[in-house]
PDB file of N, CA, C and O in Angstrom:
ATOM      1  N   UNK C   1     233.721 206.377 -53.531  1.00  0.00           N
ATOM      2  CA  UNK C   1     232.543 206.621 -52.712  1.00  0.00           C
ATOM      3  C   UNK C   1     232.990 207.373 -51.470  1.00  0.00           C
ATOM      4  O   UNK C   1     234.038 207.026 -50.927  1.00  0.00           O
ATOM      5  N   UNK C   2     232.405 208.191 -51.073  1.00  0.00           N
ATOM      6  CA  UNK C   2     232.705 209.500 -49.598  1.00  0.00           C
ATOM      7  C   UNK C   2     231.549 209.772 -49.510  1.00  0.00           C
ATOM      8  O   UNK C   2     230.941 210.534 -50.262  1.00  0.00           O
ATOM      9  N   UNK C   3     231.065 209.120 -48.486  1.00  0.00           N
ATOM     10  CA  UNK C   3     230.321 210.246 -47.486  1.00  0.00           C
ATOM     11  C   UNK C   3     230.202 211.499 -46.262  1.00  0.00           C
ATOM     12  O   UNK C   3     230.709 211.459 -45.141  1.00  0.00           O
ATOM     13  N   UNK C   4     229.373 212.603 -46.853  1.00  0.00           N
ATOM     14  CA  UNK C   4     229.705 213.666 -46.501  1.00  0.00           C
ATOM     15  C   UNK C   4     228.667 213.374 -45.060  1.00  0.00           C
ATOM     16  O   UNK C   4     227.750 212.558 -45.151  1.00  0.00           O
ATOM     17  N   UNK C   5     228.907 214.073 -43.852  1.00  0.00           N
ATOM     18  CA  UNK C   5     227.888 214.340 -42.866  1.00  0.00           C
ATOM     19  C   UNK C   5     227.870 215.618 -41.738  1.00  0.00           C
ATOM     20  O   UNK C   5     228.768 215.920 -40.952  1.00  0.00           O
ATOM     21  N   UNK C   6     227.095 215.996 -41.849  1.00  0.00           N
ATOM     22  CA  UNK C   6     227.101 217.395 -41.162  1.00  0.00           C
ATOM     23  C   UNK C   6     225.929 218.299 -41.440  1.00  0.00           C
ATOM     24  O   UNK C   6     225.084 218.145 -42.322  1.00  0.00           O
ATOM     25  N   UNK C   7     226.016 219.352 -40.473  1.00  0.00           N
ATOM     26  CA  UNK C   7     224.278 220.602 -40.014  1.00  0.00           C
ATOM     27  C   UNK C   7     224.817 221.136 -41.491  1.00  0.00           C
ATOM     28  O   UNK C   7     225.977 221.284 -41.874  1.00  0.00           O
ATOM     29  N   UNK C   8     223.761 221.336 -42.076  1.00  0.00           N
ATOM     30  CA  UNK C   8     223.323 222.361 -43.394  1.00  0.00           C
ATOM     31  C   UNK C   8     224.174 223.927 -43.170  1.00  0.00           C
ATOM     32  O   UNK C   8     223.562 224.950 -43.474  1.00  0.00           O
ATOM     33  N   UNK C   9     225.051 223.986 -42.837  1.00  0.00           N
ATOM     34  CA  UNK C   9     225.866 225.237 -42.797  1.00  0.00           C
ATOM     35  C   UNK C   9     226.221 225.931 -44.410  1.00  0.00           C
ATOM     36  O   UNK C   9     226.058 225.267 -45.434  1.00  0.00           O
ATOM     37  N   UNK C  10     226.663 227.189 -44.418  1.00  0.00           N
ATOM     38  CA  UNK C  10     226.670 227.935 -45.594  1.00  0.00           C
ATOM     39  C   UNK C  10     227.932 227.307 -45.996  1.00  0.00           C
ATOM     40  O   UNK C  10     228.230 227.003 -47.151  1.00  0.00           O
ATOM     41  N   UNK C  11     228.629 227.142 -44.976  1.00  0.00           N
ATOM     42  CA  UNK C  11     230.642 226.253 -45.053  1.00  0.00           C
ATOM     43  C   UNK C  11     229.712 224.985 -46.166  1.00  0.00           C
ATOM     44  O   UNK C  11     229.633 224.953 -47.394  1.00  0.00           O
ATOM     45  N   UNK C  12     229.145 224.100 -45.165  1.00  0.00           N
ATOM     46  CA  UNK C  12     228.760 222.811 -45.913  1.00  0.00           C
ATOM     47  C   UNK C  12     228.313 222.742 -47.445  1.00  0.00           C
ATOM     48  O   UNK C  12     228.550 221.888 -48.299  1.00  0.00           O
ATOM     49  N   UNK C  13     227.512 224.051 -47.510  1.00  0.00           N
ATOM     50  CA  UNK C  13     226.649 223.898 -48.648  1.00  0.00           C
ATOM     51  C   UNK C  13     227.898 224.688 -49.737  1.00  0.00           C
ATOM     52  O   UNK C  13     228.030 224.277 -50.890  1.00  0.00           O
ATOM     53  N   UNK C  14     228.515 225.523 -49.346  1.00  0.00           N
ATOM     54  CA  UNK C  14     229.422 225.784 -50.369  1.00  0.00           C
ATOM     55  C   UNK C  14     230.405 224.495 -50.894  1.00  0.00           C
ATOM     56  O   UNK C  14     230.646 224.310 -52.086  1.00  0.00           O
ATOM     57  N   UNK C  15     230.983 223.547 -49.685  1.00  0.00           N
ATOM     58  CA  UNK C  15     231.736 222.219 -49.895  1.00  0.00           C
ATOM     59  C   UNK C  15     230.840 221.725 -50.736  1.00  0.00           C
ATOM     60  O   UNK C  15     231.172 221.780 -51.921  1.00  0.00           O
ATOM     61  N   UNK C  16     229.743 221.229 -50.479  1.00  0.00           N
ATOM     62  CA  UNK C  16     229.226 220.562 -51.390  1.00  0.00           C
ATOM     63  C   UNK C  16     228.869 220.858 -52.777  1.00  0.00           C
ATOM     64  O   UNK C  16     229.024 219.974 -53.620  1.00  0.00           O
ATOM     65  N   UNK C  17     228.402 222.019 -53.111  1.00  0.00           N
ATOM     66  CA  UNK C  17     228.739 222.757 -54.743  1.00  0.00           C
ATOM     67  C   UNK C  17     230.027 222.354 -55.122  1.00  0.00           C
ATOM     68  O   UNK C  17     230.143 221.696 -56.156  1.00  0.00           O
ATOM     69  N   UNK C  18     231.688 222.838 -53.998  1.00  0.00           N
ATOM     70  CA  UNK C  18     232.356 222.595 -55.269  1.00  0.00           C
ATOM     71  C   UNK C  18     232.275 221.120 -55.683  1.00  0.00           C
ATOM     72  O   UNK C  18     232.257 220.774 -56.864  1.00  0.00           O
ATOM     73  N   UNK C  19     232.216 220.063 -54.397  1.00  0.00           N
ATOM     74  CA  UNK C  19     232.094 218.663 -54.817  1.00  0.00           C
ATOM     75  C   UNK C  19     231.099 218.205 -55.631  1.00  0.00           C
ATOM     76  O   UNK C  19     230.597 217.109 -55.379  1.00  0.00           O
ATOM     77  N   UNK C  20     230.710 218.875 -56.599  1.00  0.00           N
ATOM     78  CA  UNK C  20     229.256 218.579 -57.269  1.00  0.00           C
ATOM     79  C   UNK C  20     229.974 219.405 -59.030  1.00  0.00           C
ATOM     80  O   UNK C  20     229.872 219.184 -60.237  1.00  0.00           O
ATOM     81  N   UNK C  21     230.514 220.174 -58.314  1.00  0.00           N
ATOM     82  CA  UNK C  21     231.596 221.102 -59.549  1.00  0.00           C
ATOM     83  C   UNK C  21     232.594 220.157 -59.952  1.00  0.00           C
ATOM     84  O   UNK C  21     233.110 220.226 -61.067  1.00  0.00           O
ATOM     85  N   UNK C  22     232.862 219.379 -59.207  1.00  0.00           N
ATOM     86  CA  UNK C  22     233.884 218.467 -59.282  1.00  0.00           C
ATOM     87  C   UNK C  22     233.657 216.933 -60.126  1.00  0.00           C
ATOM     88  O   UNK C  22     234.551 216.189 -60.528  1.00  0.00           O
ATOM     89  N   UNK C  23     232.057 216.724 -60.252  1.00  0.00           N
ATOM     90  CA  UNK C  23     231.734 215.578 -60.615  1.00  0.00           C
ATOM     91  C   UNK C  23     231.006 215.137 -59.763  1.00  0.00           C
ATOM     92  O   UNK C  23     229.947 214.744 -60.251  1.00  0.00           O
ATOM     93  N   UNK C  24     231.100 214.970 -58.328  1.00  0.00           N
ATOM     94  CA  UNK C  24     230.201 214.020 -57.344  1.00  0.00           C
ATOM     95  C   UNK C  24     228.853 213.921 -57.696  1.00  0.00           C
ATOM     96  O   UNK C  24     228.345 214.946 -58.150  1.00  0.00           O
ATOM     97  N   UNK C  25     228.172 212.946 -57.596  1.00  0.00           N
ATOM     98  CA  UNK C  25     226.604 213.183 -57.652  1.00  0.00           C
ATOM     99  C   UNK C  25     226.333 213.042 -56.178  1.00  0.00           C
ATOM    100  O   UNK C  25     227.193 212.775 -55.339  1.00  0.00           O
ATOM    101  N   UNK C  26     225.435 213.186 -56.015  1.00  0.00           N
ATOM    102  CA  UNK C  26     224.339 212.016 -54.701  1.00  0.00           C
ATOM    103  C   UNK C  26     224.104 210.846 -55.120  1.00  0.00           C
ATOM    104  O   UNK C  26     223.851 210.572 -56.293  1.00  0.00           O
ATOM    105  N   UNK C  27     224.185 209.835 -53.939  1.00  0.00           N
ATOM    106  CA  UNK C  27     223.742 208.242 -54.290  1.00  0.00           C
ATOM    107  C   UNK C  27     222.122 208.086 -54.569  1.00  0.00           C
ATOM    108  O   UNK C  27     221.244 208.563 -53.849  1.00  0.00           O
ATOM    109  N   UNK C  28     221.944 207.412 -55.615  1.00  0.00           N
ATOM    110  CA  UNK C  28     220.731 206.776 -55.510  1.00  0.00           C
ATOM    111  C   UNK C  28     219.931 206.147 -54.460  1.00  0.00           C
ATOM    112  O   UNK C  28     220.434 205.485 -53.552  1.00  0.00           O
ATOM    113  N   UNK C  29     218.826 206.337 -54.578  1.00  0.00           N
ATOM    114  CA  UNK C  29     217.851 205.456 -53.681  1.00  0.00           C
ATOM    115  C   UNK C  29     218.109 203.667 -53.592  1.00  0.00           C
ATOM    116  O   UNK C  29     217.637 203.012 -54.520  1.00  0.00           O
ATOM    117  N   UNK C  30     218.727 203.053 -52.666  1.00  0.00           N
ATOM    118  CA  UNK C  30     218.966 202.277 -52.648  1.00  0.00           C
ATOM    119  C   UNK C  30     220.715 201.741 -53.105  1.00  0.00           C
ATOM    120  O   UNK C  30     221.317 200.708 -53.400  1.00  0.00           O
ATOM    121  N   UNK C  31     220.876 202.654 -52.992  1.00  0.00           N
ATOM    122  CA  UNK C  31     222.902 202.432 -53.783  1.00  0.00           C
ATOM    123  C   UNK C  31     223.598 201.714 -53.190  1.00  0.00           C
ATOM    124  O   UNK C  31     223.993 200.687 -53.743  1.00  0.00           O
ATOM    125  N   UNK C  32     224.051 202.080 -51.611  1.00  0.00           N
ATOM    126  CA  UNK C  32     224.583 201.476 -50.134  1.00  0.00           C
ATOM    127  C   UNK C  32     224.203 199.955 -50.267  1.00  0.00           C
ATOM    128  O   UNK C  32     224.986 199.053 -50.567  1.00  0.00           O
ATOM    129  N   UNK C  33     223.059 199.848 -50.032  1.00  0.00           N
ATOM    130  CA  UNK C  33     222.454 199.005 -50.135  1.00  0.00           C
ATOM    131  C   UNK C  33     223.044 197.345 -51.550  1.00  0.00           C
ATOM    132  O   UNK C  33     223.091 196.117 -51.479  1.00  0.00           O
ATOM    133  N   UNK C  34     223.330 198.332 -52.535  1.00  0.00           N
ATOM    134  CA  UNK C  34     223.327 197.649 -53.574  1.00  0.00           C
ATOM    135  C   UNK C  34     224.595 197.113 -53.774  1.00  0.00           C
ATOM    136  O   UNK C  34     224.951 195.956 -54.000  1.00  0.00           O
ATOM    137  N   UNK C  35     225.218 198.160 -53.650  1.00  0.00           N
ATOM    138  CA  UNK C  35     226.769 197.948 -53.904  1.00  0.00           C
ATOM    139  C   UNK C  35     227.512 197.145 -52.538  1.00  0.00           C
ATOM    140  O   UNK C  35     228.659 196.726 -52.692  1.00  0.00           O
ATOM    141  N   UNK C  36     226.781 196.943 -51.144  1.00  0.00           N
ATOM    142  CA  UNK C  36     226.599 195.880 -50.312  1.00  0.00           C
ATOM    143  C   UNK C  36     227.013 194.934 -50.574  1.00  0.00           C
ATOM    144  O   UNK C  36     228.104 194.419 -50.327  1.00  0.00           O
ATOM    145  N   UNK C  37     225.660 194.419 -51.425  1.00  0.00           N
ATOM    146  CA  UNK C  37     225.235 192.865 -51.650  1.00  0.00           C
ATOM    147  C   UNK C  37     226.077 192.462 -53.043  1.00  0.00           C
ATOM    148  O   UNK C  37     226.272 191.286 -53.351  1.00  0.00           O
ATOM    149  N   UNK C  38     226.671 193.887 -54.050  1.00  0.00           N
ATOM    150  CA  UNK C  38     227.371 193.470 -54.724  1.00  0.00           C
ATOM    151  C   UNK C  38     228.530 193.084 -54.780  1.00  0.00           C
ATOM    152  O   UNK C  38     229.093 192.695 -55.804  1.00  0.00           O
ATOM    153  N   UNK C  39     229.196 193.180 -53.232  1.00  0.00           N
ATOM    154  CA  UNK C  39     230.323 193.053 -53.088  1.00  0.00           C
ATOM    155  C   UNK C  39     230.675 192.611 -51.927  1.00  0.00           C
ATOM    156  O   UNK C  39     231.584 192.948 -51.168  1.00  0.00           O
ATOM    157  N   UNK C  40     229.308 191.280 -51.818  1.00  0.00           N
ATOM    158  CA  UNK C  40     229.935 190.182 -50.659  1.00  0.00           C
ATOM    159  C   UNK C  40     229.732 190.471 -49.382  1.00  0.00           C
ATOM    160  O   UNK C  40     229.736 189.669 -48.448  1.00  0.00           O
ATOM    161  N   UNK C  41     229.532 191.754 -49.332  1.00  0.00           N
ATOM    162  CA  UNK C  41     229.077 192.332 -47.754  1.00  0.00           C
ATOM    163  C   UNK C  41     227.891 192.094 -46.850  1.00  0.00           C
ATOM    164  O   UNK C  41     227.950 191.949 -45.629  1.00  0.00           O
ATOM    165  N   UNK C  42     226.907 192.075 -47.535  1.00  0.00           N
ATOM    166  CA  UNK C  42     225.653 191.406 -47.442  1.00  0.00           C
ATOM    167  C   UNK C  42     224.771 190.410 -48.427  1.00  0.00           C
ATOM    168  O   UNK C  42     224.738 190.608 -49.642  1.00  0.00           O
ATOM    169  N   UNK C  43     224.087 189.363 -47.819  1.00  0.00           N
ATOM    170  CA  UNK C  43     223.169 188.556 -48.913  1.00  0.00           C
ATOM    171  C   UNK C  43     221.997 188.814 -49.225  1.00  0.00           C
ATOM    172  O   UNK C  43     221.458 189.839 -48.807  1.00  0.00           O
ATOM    173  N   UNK C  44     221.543 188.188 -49.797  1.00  0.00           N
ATOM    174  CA  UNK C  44     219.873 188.449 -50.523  1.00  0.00           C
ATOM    175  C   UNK C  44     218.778 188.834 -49.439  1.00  0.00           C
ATOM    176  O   UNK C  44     218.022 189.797 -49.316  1.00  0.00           O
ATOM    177  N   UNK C  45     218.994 187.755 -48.755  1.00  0.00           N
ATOM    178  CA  UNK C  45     218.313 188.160 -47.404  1.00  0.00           C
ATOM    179  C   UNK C  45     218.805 189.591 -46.432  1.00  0.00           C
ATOM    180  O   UNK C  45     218.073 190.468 -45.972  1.00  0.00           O
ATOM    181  N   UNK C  46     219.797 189.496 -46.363  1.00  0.00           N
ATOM    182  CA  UNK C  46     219.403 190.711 -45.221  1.00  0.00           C
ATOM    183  C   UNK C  46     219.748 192.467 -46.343  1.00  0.00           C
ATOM    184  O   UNK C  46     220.074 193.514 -45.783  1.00  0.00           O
ATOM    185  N   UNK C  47     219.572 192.356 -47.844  1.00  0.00           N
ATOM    186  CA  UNK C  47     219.188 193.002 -48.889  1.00  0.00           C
ATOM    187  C   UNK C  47     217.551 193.278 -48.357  1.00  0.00           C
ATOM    188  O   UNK C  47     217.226 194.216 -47.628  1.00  0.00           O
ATOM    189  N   UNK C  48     216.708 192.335 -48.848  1.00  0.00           N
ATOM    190  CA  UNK C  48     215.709 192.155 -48.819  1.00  0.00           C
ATOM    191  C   UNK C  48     214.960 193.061 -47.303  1.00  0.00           C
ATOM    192  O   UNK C  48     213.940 193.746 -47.374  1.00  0.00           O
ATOM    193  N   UNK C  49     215.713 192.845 -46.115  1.00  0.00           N
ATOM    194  CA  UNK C  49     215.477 192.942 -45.183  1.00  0.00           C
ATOM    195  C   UNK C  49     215.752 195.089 -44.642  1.00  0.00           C
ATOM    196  O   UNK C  49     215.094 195.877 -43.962  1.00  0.00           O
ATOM    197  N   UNK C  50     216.860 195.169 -45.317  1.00  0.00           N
ATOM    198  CA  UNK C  50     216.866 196.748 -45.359  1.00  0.00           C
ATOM    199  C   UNK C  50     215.601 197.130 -45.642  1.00  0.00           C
ATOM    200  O   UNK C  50     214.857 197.708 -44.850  1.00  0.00           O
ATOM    201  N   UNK C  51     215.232 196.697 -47.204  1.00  0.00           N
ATOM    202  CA  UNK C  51     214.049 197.052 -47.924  1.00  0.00           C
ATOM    203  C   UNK C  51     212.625 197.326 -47.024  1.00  0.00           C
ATOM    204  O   UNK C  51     211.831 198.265 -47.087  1.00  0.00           O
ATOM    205  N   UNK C  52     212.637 195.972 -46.059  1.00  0.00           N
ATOM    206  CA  UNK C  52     211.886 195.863 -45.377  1.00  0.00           C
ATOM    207  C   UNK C  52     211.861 196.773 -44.364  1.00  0.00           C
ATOM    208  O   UNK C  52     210.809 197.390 -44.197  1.00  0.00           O
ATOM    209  N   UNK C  53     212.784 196.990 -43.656  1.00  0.00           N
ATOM    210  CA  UNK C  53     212.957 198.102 -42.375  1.00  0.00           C
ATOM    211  C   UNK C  53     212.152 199.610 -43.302  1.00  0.00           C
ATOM    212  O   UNK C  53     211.220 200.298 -42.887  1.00  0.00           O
ATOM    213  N   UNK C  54     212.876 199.746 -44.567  1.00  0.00           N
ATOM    214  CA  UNK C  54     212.526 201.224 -44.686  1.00  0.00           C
ATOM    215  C   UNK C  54     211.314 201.591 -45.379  1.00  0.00           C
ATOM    216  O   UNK C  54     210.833 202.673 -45.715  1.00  0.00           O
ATOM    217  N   UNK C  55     210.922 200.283 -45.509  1.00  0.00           N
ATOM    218  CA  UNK C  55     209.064 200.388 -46.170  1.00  0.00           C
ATOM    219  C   UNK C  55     208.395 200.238 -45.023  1.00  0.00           C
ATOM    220  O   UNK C  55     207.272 200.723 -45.166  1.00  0.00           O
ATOM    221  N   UNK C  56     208.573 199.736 -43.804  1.00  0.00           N
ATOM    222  CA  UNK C  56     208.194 199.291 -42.547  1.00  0.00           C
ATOM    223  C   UNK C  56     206.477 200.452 -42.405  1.00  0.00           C
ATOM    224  O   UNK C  56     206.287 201.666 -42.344  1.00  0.00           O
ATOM    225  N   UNK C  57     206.026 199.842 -42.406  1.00  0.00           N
ATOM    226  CA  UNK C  57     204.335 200.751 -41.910  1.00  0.00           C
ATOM    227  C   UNK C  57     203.835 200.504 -40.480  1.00  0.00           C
ATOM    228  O   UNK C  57     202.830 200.989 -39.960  1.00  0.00           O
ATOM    229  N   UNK C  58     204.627 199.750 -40.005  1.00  0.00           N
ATOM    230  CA  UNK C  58     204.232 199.969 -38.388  1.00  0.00           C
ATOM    231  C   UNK C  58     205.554 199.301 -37.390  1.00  0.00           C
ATOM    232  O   UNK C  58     206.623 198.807 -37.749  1.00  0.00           O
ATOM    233  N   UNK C  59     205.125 199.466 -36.347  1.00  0.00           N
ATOM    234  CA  UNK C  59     206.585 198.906 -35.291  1.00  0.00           C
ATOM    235  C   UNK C  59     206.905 197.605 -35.299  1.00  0.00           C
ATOM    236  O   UNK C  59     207.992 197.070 -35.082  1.00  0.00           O
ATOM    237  N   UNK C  60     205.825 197.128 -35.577  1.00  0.00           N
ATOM    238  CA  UNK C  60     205.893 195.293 -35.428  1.00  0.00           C
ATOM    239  C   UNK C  60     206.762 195.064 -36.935  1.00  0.00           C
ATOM    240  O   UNK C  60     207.822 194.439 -36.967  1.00  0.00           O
ATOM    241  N   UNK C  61     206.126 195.676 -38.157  1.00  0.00           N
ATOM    242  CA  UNK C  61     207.132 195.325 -39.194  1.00  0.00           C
ATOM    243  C   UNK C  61     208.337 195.688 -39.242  1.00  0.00           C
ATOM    244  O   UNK C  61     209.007 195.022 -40.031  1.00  0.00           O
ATOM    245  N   UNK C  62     208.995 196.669 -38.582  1.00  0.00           N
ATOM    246  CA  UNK C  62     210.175 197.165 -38.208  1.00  0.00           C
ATOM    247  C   UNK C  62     211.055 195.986 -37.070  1.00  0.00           C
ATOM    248  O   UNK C  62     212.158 195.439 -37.058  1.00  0.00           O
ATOM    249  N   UNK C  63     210.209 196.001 -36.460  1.00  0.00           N
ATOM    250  CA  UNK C  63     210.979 194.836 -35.763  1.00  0.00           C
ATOM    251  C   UNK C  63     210.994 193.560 -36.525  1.00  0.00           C
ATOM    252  O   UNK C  63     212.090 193.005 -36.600  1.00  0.00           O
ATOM    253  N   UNK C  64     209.830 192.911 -37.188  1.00  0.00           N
ATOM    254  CA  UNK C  64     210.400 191.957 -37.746  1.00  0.00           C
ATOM    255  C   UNK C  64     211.817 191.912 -38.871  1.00  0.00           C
ATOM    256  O   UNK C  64     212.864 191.265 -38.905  1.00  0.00           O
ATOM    257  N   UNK C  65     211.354 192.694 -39.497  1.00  0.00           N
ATOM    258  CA  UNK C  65     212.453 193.392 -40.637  1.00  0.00           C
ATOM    259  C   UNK C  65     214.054 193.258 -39.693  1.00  0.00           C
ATOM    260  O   UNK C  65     214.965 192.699 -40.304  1.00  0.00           O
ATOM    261  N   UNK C  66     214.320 193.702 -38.426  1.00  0.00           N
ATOM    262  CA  UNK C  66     215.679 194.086 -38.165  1.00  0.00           C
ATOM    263  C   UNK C  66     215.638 192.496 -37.517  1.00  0.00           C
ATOM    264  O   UNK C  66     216.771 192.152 -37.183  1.00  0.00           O
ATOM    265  N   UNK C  67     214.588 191.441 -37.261  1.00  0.00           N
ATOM    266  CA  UNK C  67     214.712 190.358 -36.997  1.00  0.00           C
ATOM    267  C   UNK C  67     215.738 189.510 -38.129  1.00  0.00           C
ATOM    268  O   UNK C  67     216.810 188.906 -38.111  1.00  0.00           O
ATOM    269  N   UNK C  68     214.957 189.786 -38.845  1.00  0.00           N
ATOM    270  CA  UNK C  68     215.516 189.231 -40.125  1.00  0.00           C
ATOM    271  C   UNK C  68     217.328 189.710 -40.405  1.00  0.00           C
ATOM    272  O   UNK C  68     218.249 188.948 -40.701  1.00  0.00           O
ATOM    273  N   UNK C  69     217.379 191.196 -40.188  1.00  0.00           N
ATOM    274  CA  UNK C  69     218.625 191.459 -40.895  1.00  0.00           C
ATOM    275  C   UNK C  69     219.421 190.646 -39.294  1.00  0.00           C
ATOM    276  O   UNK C  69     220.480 190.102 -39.605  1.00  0.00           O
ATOM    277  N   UNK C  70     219.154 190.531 -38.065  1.00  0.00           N
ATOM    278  CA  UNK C  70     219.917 189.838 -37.630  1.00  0.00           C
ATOM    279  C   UNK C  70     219.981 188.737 -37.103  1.00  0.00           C
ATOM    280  O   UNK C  70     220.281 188.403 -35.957  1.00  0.00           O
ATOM    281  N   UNK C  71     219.524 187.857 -38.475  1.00  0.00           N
ATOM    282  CA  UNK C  71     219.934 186.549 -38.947  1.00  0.00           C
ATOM    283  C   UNK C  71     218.683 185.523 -38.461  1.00  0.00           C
ATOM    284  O   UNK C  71     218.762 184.311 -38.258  1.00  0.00           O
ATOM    285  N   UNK C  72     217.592 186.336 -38.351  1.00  0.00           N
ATOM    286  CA  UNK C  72     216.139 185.308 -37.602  1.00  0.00           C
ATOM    287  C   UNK C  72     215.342 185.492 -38.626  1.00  0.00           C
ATOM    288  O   UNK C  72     215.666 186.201 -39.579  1.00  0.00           O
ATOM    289  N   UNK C  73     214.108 184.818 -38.531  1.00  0.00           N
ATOM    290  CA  UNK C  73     213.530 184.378 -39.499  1.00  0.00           C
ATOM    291  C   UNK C  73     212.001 185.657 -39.298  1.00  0.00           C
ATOM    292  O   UNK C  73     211.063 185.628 -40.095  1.00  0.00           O
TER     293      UNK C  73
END
Protein backbone atom coordinates (compact mmCIF):
# COMPACT_ATOMS: atom_id res chain seq x y z
CA UNK A 1 0.00 0.00 0.00
CA UNK A 2 1.62 3.79 -1.01
CA UNK A 3 0.06 6.66 -1.01
CA UNK A 4 0.64 9.10 -3.61
CA UNK A 5 -0.09 13.06 -2.75
CA UNK A 6 0.39 16.02 -4.71
CA UNK A 7 -1.11 19.22 -7.38
CA UNK A 8 -2.25 17.36 -10.64
CA UNK A 9 1.06 18.24 -12.48
CA UNK A 10 1.96 16.70 -16.03
CA UNK A 11 5.33 15.20 -13.72
CA UNK A 12 2.42 13.66 -11.41
CA UNK A 13 0.16 12.44 -13.97
CA UNK A 14 2.90 10.86 -16.00
CA UNK A 15 4.18 9.06 -12.34
CA UNK A 16 1.05 7.91 -11.98
CA UNK A 17 0.48 6.10 -15.54
CA UNK A 18 3.71 4.43 -15.11
CA UNK A 19 2.47 3.28 -11.52
CA UNK A 20 -0.74 2.06 -13.03
CA UNK A 21 1.66 0.40 -15.95
CA UNK A 22 3.13 -1.18 -13.20
CA UNK A 23 0.02 -2.82 -11.64
CA UNK A 24 -1.14 -0.18 -8.96
CA UNK A 25 -4.80 0.36 -8.92
CA UNK A 26 -6.61 3.13 -6.85
CA UNK A 27 -8.13 2.12 -3.46
CA UNK A 28 -11.62 1.44 -3.21
CA UNK A 29 -14.29 3.38 -1.63
CA UNK A 30 -13.90 2.60 1.79
CA UNK A 31 -10.42 0.44 1.70
CA UNK A 32 -8.32 2.63 4.50
CA UNK A 33 -11.00 2.29 6.33
CA UNK A 34 -11.30 -1.48 6.02
CA UNK A 35 -8.07 -2.74 6.11
CA UNK A 36 -8.03 -0.46 9.58
CA UNK A 37 -10.43 -2.41 11.37
CA UNK A 38 -8.93 -5.46 9.71
CA UNK A 39 -5.93 -5.18 11.28
CA UNK A 40 -6.56 -4.16 14.86
CA UNK A 41 -6.14 -0.52 14.24
CA UNK A 42 -9.54 0.46 14.68
CA UNK A 43 -12.97 -1.18 16.09
CA UNK A 44 -16.43 -1.54 14.94
CA UNK A 45 -17.30 1.50 16.43
CA UNK A 46 -15.10 4.06 15.41
CA UNK A 47 -15.46 1.94 11.65
CA UNK A 48 -18.93 2.76 11.90
CA UNK A 49 -18.15 6.26 12.90
CA UNK A 50 -15.83 7.23 9.72
CA UNK A 51 -18.93 6.06 7.83
CA UNK A 52 -20.74 8.44 9.74
CA UNK A 53 -18.47 11.58 9.37
CA UNK A 54 -18.50 11.02 5.50
CA UNK A 55 -22.30 10.52 5.02
CA UNK A 56 -22.63 13.44 7.55
CA UNK A 57 -25.70 15.81 6.01
CA UNK A 58 -25.26 18.54 8.34
CA UNK A 59 -22.68 20.00 11.07
CA UNK A 60 -24.36 18.62 14.05
CA UNK A 61 -24.00 15.02 12.42
CA UNK A 62 -20.43 15.64 11.74
CA UNK A 63 -19.80 16.52 15.04
CA UNK A 64 -21.57 13.83 16.52
CA UNK A 65 -19.87 11.30 14.21
CA UNK A 66 -16.13 12.66 15.25
CA UNK A 67 -17.81 12.44 18.90
CA UNK A 68 -18.05 9.05 18.52
CA UNK A 69 -14.69 8.32 16.69
CA UNK A 70 -13.22 10.03 19.83
CA UNK A 71 -14.40 7.55 22.07
CA UNK A 72 -18.01 9.40 23.22
CA UNK A 73 -21.12 8.23 22.74
Amino acid sequence: VEELLGPPTPVARKALALCFAAGARPAEAGEFTRRAFENGRIDLSEAEAVMGLISAQGEQAARAAMRQLDGGA
